[in-house]
Amino acid sequence: MSHQRERTSSWNSGEEPSTPPDSPRKRRRQNRFSEENAGEKPINAFLAEVDSYRRGAPDIPRLMPLFNVPIKEGSQFITRSDELRQATIEVLDRYEIPYTSIGGYNRTTGDGEKREAKETIVVYALQDSTASWGPAAQECAGLYKVKGFPQLQIEILHPEKFHIAHKHPFPDTHQILEKWDWATVGQAVLAAVRQHLSSLWCSVGVYYYGKTLETSNPTLLITVDENATADWVATGSVLEKILDEHQIGQAVGLLQVEFKPGYISLAEGQVMALDDLPPQAAVGSSIGIENEEDGGTMGGYVVLRKGNERIYCALTTHHVVLPSDPALEKRHDDKGITIGQTDQSTATTIVYPCKSDLEATASNARLILNDAQSELAKVQKEINEGLDSRQNQLKVFICNRDINLQQPILARCQALRQQPVLGKVIASSGKRLPMPDGSLMDWALIRLANQSFNSNSGYLVDQRMGFRFRLDPNLPIIETGDLELQGVYAKKGRTTGVTIGRVNQIQQLIKWSKEGESNVETLQWEIIPVSENTDIRGFADIGDSGAFVMDQERRIVALLFALWQDQTTGNSGIVIPIEEVFDDIQKQNPGWTVGLP
């Protein structure tokens, strides 16, 4: 399903502006914790009230930007679009709101297959005085309801001034890097967050926050559940006071406080058709437990050494290979697995690719192939009847291209069905929270069933952003390196493929929640997607867990295991430095060393 910004010709009037810049910071800062916004309210309602350049009804619209997914064929929203548009214009004219465009979209805050999309009328208005926008939106929503569209939303926004912000790593010389300390000010902030937000908060981080690095402000960013309700003004005021007491707040021109919906999740799951299906598992390939649906990513290959003994393995994360059987899950979570502890005849079997991905890939290839063959037969018939037009010749070329692309994929899927086993889990970290430095550890080793394997190889990286990664696909990756602060890194994952990001220099504090278990808080390194990424999913998405993160010198520097899900500006990746992973493997398995083959 496409998640691009789709237009419907019967709806849109005027040009949709490009991605708008930040709203004026002074006006928003004055609104953020003002008395009129005090009292308990949902986070999205609070953020909408803070941003006076965006209003909507009947629901408070979520943060921008959103996915615009295709509107269902035959929808009344399309067939009656002229009527709805005219009703909207009459209300706007009555309230004297000067609009530049009116568009009809199907908006969702996430993957259209996972979250409900809502039909929405979007109005762009160039007006500094926005007091009439809320009443106008409410009146429009009332009219839509009378006309039989009770769920139809309307958004009115200023295309140049409504607020949208990205997280950015700090410049290397910024003074906050020396002044921020998790052991002092961080603990004071965390105590206040726990007291005022209780179970509602998800993470606490310090970033440069704004549309671009040049227009960003140093910000203490608290992410909360998207359905959270609290007194954000009171909480923000308490946090600002703490920052001022430690001489790093707005009083000295440093940290401001922001709240934002978002959450942390382990990066596993979701069925998908694969674009890349090599004959053998490679860096970034899809893997999963035999006969189970969820998939993850194989980072790459490693070798265990003990004297003259060698064991070749694939490295991924513990939660990717965690059995769904509750008893086995608990045992593996509590203690992990050490080499020799588990009988390999009963160990968890891992396959390449994940079962559901294999079937989805085959089904997708079969569908494209059948359509191409059917279309080709139809065109050939027209050509035989004398309709040998240039258009038909182009159709023949496209059909033959699709057939030649999909037939090898189907053949490869069939071959992988015959021999899908990658290997069996020989060792894993378990869920030991936290490590001595306050971070989480998450890794698993899969002993390869076939000891003849591909070496770790690089991959092509889109260089449109000016980054010159030397990741030649023809050269093996044979070194590990350090995760340097604010370094530029690439990863190849099963879901999002190749993406680029930068490490934030201050660790993010994350609260891990699981039903029936106590919450655990850990400090983790975060890779923030570069703002030029065009994919809203950002640096990683579910299913990328286990991916290797590499630097520009073709060195593996980290293992991706979770993601910070952001509905507005793209997901960040949560990673563990690879040297810490290797050290932990060796501590868990005395006598063994681990390295790259």
PDB file of N, CA and C in Angstrom, residues 320-398:
ATOM      1  N   VAL A 320      14.372 -11.689  18.672  1.00  0.00           N
ATOM      2  CA  VAL A 320      13.998 -12.204  17.352  1.00  0.00           C
ATOM      3  C   VAL A 320      13.881 -13.723  17.374  1.00  0.00           C
ATOM      4  N   VAL A 321      14.720 -14.388  18.181  1.00  0.00           N
ATOM      5  CA  VAL A 321      14.734 -15.857  18.202  1.00  0.00           C
ATOM      6  C   VAL A 321      14.058 -16.410  19.450  1.00  0.00           C
ATOM      7  N   LEU A 322      13.317 -15.575  20.176  1.00  0.00           N
ATOM      8  CA  LEU A 322      12.670 -16.005  21.413  1.00  0.00           C
ATOM      9  C   LEU A 322      11.433 -16.831  21.089  1.00  0.00           C
ATOM     10  N   PRO A 323      11.341 -18.088  21.568  1.00  0.00           N
ATOM     11  CA  PRO A 323      10.194 -18.947  21.245  1.00  0.00           C
ATOM     12  C   PRO A 323       8.893 -18.363  21.774  1.00  0.00           C
ATOM     13  N   SER A 324       7.804 -18.660  21.093  1.00  0.00           N
ATOM     14  CA  SER A 324       6.501 -18.166  21.525  1.00  0.00           C
ATOM     15  C   SER A 324       5.920 -19.000  22.661  1.00  0.00           C
ATOM     16  N   ASP A 325       6.463 -20.197  22.903  1.00  0.00           N
ATOM     17  CA  ASP A 325       6.003 -21.020  24.017  1.00  0.00           C
ATOM     18  C   ASP A 325       6.318 -20.302  25.338  1.00  0.00           C
ATOM     19  N   PRO A 326       5.301 -20.011  26.177  1.00  0.00           N
ATOM     20  CA  PRO A 326       5.511 -19.209  27.388  1.00  0.00           C
ATOM     21  C   PRO A 326       6.581 -19.763  28.323  1.00  0.00           C
ATOM     22  N   ALA A 327       6.621 -21.091  28.493  1.00  0.00           N
ATOM     23  CA  ALA A 327       7.607 -21.681  29.401  1.00  0.00           C
ATOM     24  C   ALA A 327       9.028 -21.474  28.871  1.00  0.00           C
ATOM     25  N   LEU A 328       9.220 -21.742  27.575  1.00  0.00           N
ATOM     26  CA  LEU A 328      10.542 -21.555  26.980  1.00  0.00           C
ATOM     27  C   LEU A 328      10.931 -20.079  26.975  1.00  0.00           C
ATOM     28  N   GLU A 329       9.950 -19.215  26.697  1.00  0.00           N
ATOM     29  CA  GLU A 329      10.224 -17.783  26.670  1.00  0.00           C
ATOM     30  C   GLU A 329      10.733 -17.292  28.019  1.00  0.00           C
ATOM     31  N   LYS A 330      10.085 -17.719  29.092  1.00  0.00           N
ATOM     32  CA  LYS A 330      10.495 -17.269  30.420  1.00  0.00           C
ATOM     33  C   LYS A 330      11.898 -17.778  30.761  1.00  0.00           C
ATOM     34  N   ARG A 331      12.169 -19.054  30.458  1.00  0.00           N
ATOM     35  CA  ARG A 331      13.481 -19.610  30.789  1.00  0.00           C
ATOM     36  C   ARG A 331      14.583 -18.891  30.010  1.00  0.00           C
ATOM     37  N   HIS A 332      14.345 -18.655  28.715  1.00  0.00           N
ATOM     38  CA  HIS A 332      15.349 -17.984  27.898  1.00  0.00           C
ATOM     39  C   HIS A 332      15.513 -16.521  28.316  1.00  0.00           C
ATOM     40  N   ASP A 333      14.389 -15.873  28.686  1.00  0.00           N
ATOM     41  CA  ASP A 333      14.451 -14.471  29.106  1.00  0.00           C
ATOM     42  C   ASP A 333      15.244 -14.313  30.395  1.00  0.00           C
ATOM     43  N   ASP A 334      14.997 -15.214  31.351  1.00  0.00           N
ATOM     44  CA  ASP A 334      15.605 -15.076  32.671  1.00  0.00           C
ATOM     45  C   ASP A 334      17.111 -15.290  32.657  1.00  0.00           C
ATOM     46  N   LYS A 335      17.576 -16.294  31.939  1.00  0.00           N
ATOM     47  CA  LYS A 335      18.976 -16.700  32.034  1.00  0.00           C
ATOM     48  C   LYS A 335      19.734 -16.633  30.718  1.00  0.00           C
ATOM     49  N   GLY A 336      19.033 -16.567  29.602  1.00  0.00           N
ATOM     50  CA  GLY A 336      19.725 -16.660  28.335  1.00  0.00           C
ATOM     51  C   GLY A 336      20.191 -18.089  28.098  1.00  0.00           C
ATOM     52  N   ILE A 337      21.054 -18.267  27.105  1.00  0.00           N
ATOM     53  CA  ILE A 337      21.573 -19.588  26.763  1.00  0.00           C
ATOM     54  C   ILE A 337      23.080 -19.480  26.612  1.00  0.00           C
ATOM     55  N   THR A 338      23.808 -20.425  27.188  1.00  0.00           N
ATOM     56  CA  THR A 338      25.260 -20.470  27.010  1.00  0.00           C
ATOM     57  C   THR A 338      25.621 -21.632  26.093  1.00  0.00           C
ATOM     58  N   ILE A 339      26.785 -21.533  25.477  1.00  0.00           N
ATOM     59  CA  ILE A 339      27.234 -22.563  24.537  1.00  0.00           C
ATOM     60  C   ILE A 339      27.336 -23.905  25.259  1.00  0.00           C
ATOM     61  N   GLY A 340      26.722 -24.915  24.694  1.00  0.00           N
ATOM     62  CA  GLY A 340      26.748 -26.246  25.282  1.00  0.00           C
ATOM     63  C   GLY A 340      25.638 -26.505  26.276  1.00  0.00           C
ATOM     64  N   GLN A 341      24.895 -25.455  26.657  1.00  0.00           N
ATOM     65  CA  GLN A 341      23.830 -25.632  27.644  1.00  0.00           C
ATOM     66  C   GLN A 341      22.634 -26.385  27.066  1.00  0.00           C
ATOM     67  N   THR A 342      22.335 -26.119  25.797  1.00  0.00           N
ATOM     68  CA  THR A 342      21.134 -26.676  25.170  1.00  0.00           C
ATOM     69  C   THR A 342      21.510 -27.747  24.168  1.00  0.00           C
ATOM     70  N   ASP A 343      20.796 -28.869  24.216  1.00  0.00           N
ATOM     71  CA  ASP A 343      20.952 -29.932  23.222  1.00  0.00           C
ATOM     72  C   ASP A 343      20.545 -29.381  21.867  1.00  0.00           C
ATOM     73  N   GLN A 344      21.471 -29.390  20.906  1.00  0.00           N
ATOM     74  CA  GLN A 344      21.177 -28.800  19.603  1.00  0.00           C
ATOM     75  C   GLN A 344      20.035 -29.508  18.874  1.00  0.00           C
ATOM     76  N   SER A 345      19.719 -30.722  19.257  1.00  0.00           N
ATOM     77  CA  SER A 345      18.601 -31.423  18.618  1.00  0.00           C
ATOM     78  C   SER A 345      17.262 -30.830  19.029  1.00  0.00           C
ATOM     79  N   THR A 346      17.230 -30.137  20.180  1.00  0.00           N
ATOM     80  CA  THR A 346      15.980 -29.531  20.647  1.00  0.00           C
ATOM     81  C   THR A 346      16.050 -28.007  20.672  1.00  0.00           C
ATOM     82  N   ALA A 347      17.163 -27.446  20.200  1.00  0.00           N
ATOM     83  CA  ALA A 347      17.317 -25.988  20.205  1.00  0.00           C
ATOM     84  C   ALA A 347      16.371 -25.346  19.193  1.00  0.00           C
ATOM     85  N   THR A 348      16.116 -24.059  19.381  1.00  0.00           N
ATOM     86  CA  THR A 348      15.220 -23.321  18.489  1.00  0.00           C
ATOM     87  C   THR A 348      15.819 -23.244  17.086  1.00  0.00           C
ATOM     88  N   THR A 349      15.028 -23.640  16.095  1.00  0.00           N
ATOM     89  CA  THR A 349      15.474 -23.634  14.704  1.00  0.00           C
ATOM     90  C   THR A 349      15.104 -22.313  14.039  1.00  0.00           C
ATOM     91  N   ILE A 350      16.075 -21.711  13.357  1.00  0.00           N
ATOM     92  CA  ILE A 350      15.876 -20.436  12.677  1.00  0.00           C
ATOM     93  C   ILE A 350      15.952 -20.656  11.166  1.00  0.00           C
ATOM     94  N   VAL A 351      15.025 -20.033  10.439  1.00  0.00           N
ATOM     95  CA  VAL A 351      14.961 -20.223   8.990  1.00  0.00           C
ATOM     96  C   VAL A 351      15.234 -18.913   8.266  1.00  0.00           C
ATOM     97  N   TYR A 352      15.687 -19.052   7.032  1.00  0.00           N
ATOM     98  CA  TYR A 352      15.853 -17.915   6.123  1.00  0.00           C
ATOM     99  C   TYR A 352      15.085 -18.208   4.844  1.00  0.00           C
ATOM    100  N   PRO A 353      14.212 -17.256   4.440  1.00  0.00           N
ATOM    101  CA  PRO A 353      13.753 -16.096   5.208  1.00  0.00           C
ATOM    102  C   PRO A 353      12.669 -16.503   6.195  1.00  0.00           C
ATOM    103  N   CYS A 354      12.151 -15.539   6.955  1.00  0.00           N
ATOM    104  CA  CYS A 354      11.017 -15.771   7.834  1.00  0.00           C
ATOM    105  C   CYS A 354       9.876 -16.391   7.021  1.00  0.00           C
ATOM    106  N   LYS A 355       9.184 -17.373   7.608  1.00  0.00           N
ATOM    107  CA  LYS A 355       8.137 -18.108   6.893  1.00  0.00           C
ATOM    108  C   LYS A 355       7.109 -17.186   6.250  1.00  0.00           C
ATOM    109  N   SER A 356       6.585 -16.232   7.017  1.00  0.00           N
ATOM    110  CA  SER A 356       5.540 -15.352   6.481  1.00  0.00           C
ATOM    111  C   SER A 356       6.077 -14.473   5.355  1.00  0.00           C
ATOM    112  N   ASP A 357       7.351 -14.046   5.463  1.00  0.00           N
ATOM    113  CA  ASP A 357       7.949 -13.233   4.401  1.00  0.00           C
ATOM    114  C   ASP A 357       8.114 -14.041   3.121  1.00  0.00           C
ATOM    115  N   LEU A 358       8.505 -15.314   3.265  1.00  0.00           N
ATOM    116  CA  LEU A 358       8.676 -16.183   2.101  1.00  0.00           C
ATOM    117  C   LEU A 358       7.360 -16.338   1.353  1.00  0.00           C
ATOM    118  N   GLU A 359       6.285 -16.595   2.104  1.00  0.00           N
ATOM    119  CA  GLU A 359       4.983 -16.790   1.468  1.00  0.00           C
ATOM    120  C   GLU A 359       4.473 -15.486   0.868  1.00  0.00           C
ATOM    121  N   ALA A 360       4.704 -14.372   1.550  1.00  0.00           N
ATOM    122  CA  ALA A 360       4.260 -13.076   1.022  1.00  0.00           C
ATOM    123  C   ALA A 360       5.027 -12.714  -0.251  1.00  0.00           C
ATOM    124  N   THR A 361       6.330 -13.028  -0.273  1.00  0.00           N
ATOM    125  CA  THR A 361       7.155 -12.753  -1.446  1.00  0.00           C
ATOM    126  C   THR A 361       6.703 -13.591  -2.635  1.00  0.00           C
ATOM    127  N   ALA A 362       6.455 -14.890  -2.371  1.00  0.00           N
ATOM    128  CA  ALA A 362       5.989 -15.771  -3.445  1.00  0.00           C
ATOM    129  C   ALA A 362       4.618 -15.345  -3.955  1.00  0.00           C
ATOM    130  N   SER A 363       3.729 -14.991  -3.041  1.00  0.00           N
ATOM    131  CA  SER A 363       2.386 -14.572  -3.433  1.00  0.00           C
ATOM    132  C   SER A 363       2.424 -13.296  -4.267  1.00  0.00           C
ATOM    133  N   ASN A 364       3.263 -12.341  -3.850  1.00  0.00           N
ATOM    134  CA  ASN A 364       3.381 -11.088  -4.582  1.00  0.00           C
ATOM    135  C   ASN A 364       3.958 -11.314  -5.978  1.00  0.00           C
ATOM    136  N   ALA A 365       4.993 -12.162  -6.057  1.00  0.00           N
ATOM    137  CA  ALA A 365       5.604 -12.464  -7.356  1.00  0.00           C
ATOM    138  C   ALA A 365       4.619 -13.176  -8.273  1.00  0.00           C
ATOM    139  N   ARG A 366       3.858 -14.097  -7.695  1.00  0.00           N
ATOM    140  CA  ARG A 366       2.866 -14.851  -8.481  1.00  0.00           C
ATOM    141  C   ARG A 366       1.778 -13.920  -9.017  1.00  0.00           C
ATOM    142  N   LEU A 367       1.347 -12.967  -8.194  1.00  0.00           N
ATOM    143  CA  LEU A 367       0.319 -12.018  -8.609  1.00  0.00           C
ATOM    144  C   LEU A 367       0.812 -11.143  -9.757  1.00  0.00           C
ATOM    145  N   ILE A 368       2.027 -10.607  -9.620  1.00  0.00           N
ATOM    146  CA  ILE A 368       2.593  -9.764 -10.681  1.00  0.00           C
ATOM    147  C   ILE A 368       2.789 -10.569 -11.958  1.00  0.00           C
ATOM    148  N   LEU A 369       3.275 -11.805 -11.797  1.00  0.00           N
ATOM    149  CA  LEU A 369       3.524 -12.660 -12.959  1.00  0.00           C
ATOM    150  C   LEU A 369       2.225 -12.982 -13.684  1.00  0.00           C
ATOM    151  N   ASN A 370       1.187 -13.351 -12.939  1.00  0.00           N
ATOM    152  CA  ASN A 370      -0.101 -13.687 -13.560  1.00  0.00           C
ATOM    153  C   ASN A 370      -0.691 -12.487 -14.285  1.00  0.00           C
ATOM    154  N   ASP A 371      -0.593 -11.309 -13.644  1.00  0.00           N
ATOM    155  CA  ASP A 371      -1.112 -10.094 -14.281  1.00  0.00           C
ATOM    156  C   ASP A 371      -0.352  -9.784 -15.561  1.00  0.00           C
ATOM    157  N   ALA A 372       0.980  -9.938 -15.516  1.00  0.00           N
ATOM    158  CA  ALA A 372       1.799  -9.646 -16.695  1.00  0.00           C
ATOM    159  C   ALA A 372       1.498 -10.626 -17.826  1.00  0.00           C
ATOM    160  N   GLN A 373       1.372 -11.905 -17.494  1.00  0.00           N
ATOM    161  CA  GLN A 373       1.068 -12.909 -18.522  1.00  0.00           C
ATOM    162  C   GLN A 373      -0.305 -12.689 -19.131  1.00  0.00           C
ATOM    163  N   SER A 374      -1.274 -12.323 -18.288  1.00  0.00           N
ATOM    164  CA  SER A 374      -2.629 -12.065 -18.780  1.00  0.00           C
ATOM    165  C   SER A 374      -2.656 -10.839 -19.695  1.00  0.00           C
ATOM    166  N   GLU A 375      -1.971  -9.772 -19.254  1.00  0.00           N
ATOM    167  CA  GLU A 375      -1.914  -8.554 -20.060  1.00  0.00           C
ATOM    168  C   GLU A 375      -1.171  -8.797 -21.369  1.00  0.00           C
ATOM    169  N   LEU A 376      -0.100  -9.601 -21.314  1.00  0.00           N
ATOM    170  CA  LEU A 376       0.675  -9.894 -22.520  1.00  0.00           C
ATOM    171  C   LEU A 376      -0.168 -10.647 -23.540  1.00  0.00           C
ATOM    172  N   ALA A 377      -0.949 -11.636 -23.080  1.00  0.00           N
ATOM    173  CA  ALA A 377      -1.818 -12.392 -23.989  1.00  0.00           C
ATOM    174  C   ALA A 377      -2.848 -11.468 -24.648  1.00  0.00           C
ATOM    175  N   LYS A 378      -3.387 -10.537 -23.855  1.00  0.00           N
ATOM    176  CA  LYS A 378      -4.379  -9.596 -24.365  1.00  0.00           C
ATOM    177  C   LYS A 378      -3.761  -8.669 -25.427  1.00  0.00           C
ATOM    178  N   VAL A 379      -2.553  -8.166 -25.159  1.00  0.00           N
ATOM    179  CA  VAL A 379      -1.884  -7.254 -26.086  1.00  0.00           C
ATOM    180  C   VAL A 379      -1.472  -7.990 -27.357  1.00  0.00           C
ATOM    181  N   GLN A 380      -0.970  -9.218 -27.187  1.00  0.00           N
ATOM    182  CA  GLN A 380      -0.568 -10.006 -28.364  1.00  0.00           C
ATOM    183  C   GLN A 380      -1.757 -10.258 -29.290  1.00  0.00           C
ATOM    184  N   LYS A 381      -2.922 -10.476 -28.687  1.00  0.00           N
ATOM    185  CA  LYS A 381      -4.129 -10.679 -29.490  1.00  0.00           C
ATOM    186  C   LYS A 381      -4.449  -9.430 -30.294  1.00  0.00           C
ATOM    187  N   GLU A 382      -4.322  -8.242 -29.639  1.00  0.00           N
ATOM    188  CA  GLU A 382      -4.584  -6.992 -30.343  1.00  0.00           C
ATOM    189  C   GLU A 382      -3.591  -6.770 -31.474  1.00  0.00           C
ATOM    190  N   ILE A 383      -2.321  -7.130 -31.216  1.00  0.00           N
ATOM    191  CA  ILE A 383      -1.288  -6.979 -32.255  1.00  0.00           C
ATOM    192  C   ILE A 383      -1.585  -7.906 -33.425  1.00  0.00           C
ATOM    193  N   ASN A 384      -1.991  -9.145 -33.135  1.00  0.00           N
ATOM    194  CA  ASN A 384      -2.317 -10.113 -34.203  1.00  0.00           C
ATOM    195  C   ASN A 384      -3.509  -9.667 -35.034  1.00  0.00           C
ATOM    196  N   GLU A 385      -4.369  -8.847 -34.401  1.00  0.00           N
ATOM    197  CA  GLU A 385      -5.542  -8.340 -35.117  1.00  0.00           C
ATOM    198  C   GLU A 385      -5.252  -7.041 -35.857  1.00  0.00           C
ATOM    199  N   GLY A 386      -3.975  -6.644 -35.854  1.00  0.00           N
ATOM    200  CA  GLY A 386      -3.585  -5.476 -36.620  1.00  0.00           C
ATOM    201  C   GLY A 386      -3.406  -4.206 -35.822  1.00  0.00           C
ATOM    202  N   LEU A 387      -3.573  -4.277 -34.503  1.00  0.00           N
ATOM    203  CA  LEU A 387      -3.422  -3.084 -33.666  1.00  0.00           C
ATOM    204  C   LEU A 387      -1.996  -3.013 -33.116  1.00  0.00           C
ATOM    205  N   ASP A 388      -1.025  -2.990 -34.024  1.00  0.00           N
ATOM    206  CA  ASP A 388       0.388  -2.994 -33.610  1.00  0.00           C
ATOM    207  C   ASP A 388       0.853  -1.551 -33.366  1.00  0.00           C
ATOM    208  N   SER A 389       0.270  -0.942 -32.334  1.00  0.00           N
ATOM    209  CA  SER A 389       0.585   0.458 -32.043  1.00  0.00           C
ATOM    210  C   SER A 389       1.851   0.559 -31.198  1.00  0.00           C
ATOM    211  N   ARG A 390       2.377   1.779 -31.119  1.00  0.00           N
ATOM    212  CA  ARG A 390       3.560   2.015 -30.288  1.00  0.00           C
ATOM    213  C   ARG A 390       3.240   1.747 -28.814  1.00  0.00           C
ATOM    214  N   GLN A 391       2.009   2.087 -28.419  1.00  0.00           N
ATOM    215  CA  GLN A 391       1.589   1.849 -27.037  1.00  0.00           C
ATOM    216  C   GLN A 391       1.571   0.361 -26.717  1.00  0.00           C
ATOM    217  N   ASN A 392       1.108  -0.446 -27.665  1.00  0.00           N
ATOM    218  CA  ASN A 392       1.080  -1.897 -27.443  1.00  0.00           C
ATOM    219  C   ASN A 392       2.494  -2.469 -27.366  1.00  0.00           C
ATOM    220  N   GLN A 393       3.403  -1.928 -28.166  1.00  0.00           N
ATOM    221  CA  GLN A 393       4.788  -2.393 -28.098  1.00  0.00           C
ATOM    222  C   GLN A 393       5.397  -2.091 -26.735  1.00  0.00           C
ATOM    223  N   LEU A 394       5.059  -0.916 -26.174  1.00  0.00           N
ATOM    224  CA  LEU A 394       5.541  -0.566 -24.839  1.00  0.00           C
ATOM    225  C   LEU A 394       4.955  -1.528 -23.797  1.00  0.00           C
ATOM    226  N   LYS A 395       3.676  -1.875 -23.953  1.00  0.00           N
ATOM    227  CA  LYS A 395       3.052  -2.821 -23.024  1.00  0.00           C
ATOM    228  C   LYS A 395       3.731  -4.185 -23.090  1.00  0.00           C
ATOM    229  N   VAL A 396       4.099  -4.613 -24.287  1.00  0.00           N
ATOM    230  CA  VAL A 396       4.807  -5.895 -24.442  1.00  0.00           C
ATOM    231  C   VAL A 396       6.141  -5.855 -23.703  1.00  0.00           C
ATOM    232  N   PHE A 397       6.859  -4.752 -23.849  1.00  0.00           N
ATOM    233  CA  PHE A 397       8.148  -4.608 -23.171  1.00  0.00           C
ATOM    234  C   PHE A 397       7.975  -4.686 -21.652  1.00  0.00           C
ATOM    235  N   ILE A 398       6.976  -3.965 -21.112  1.00  0.00           N
ATOM    236  CA  ILE A 398       6.752  -3.934 -19.663  1.00  0.00           C
ATOM    237  C   ILE A 398       6.341  -5.317 -19.156  1.00  0.00           C
TER     238      ILE A 398
END
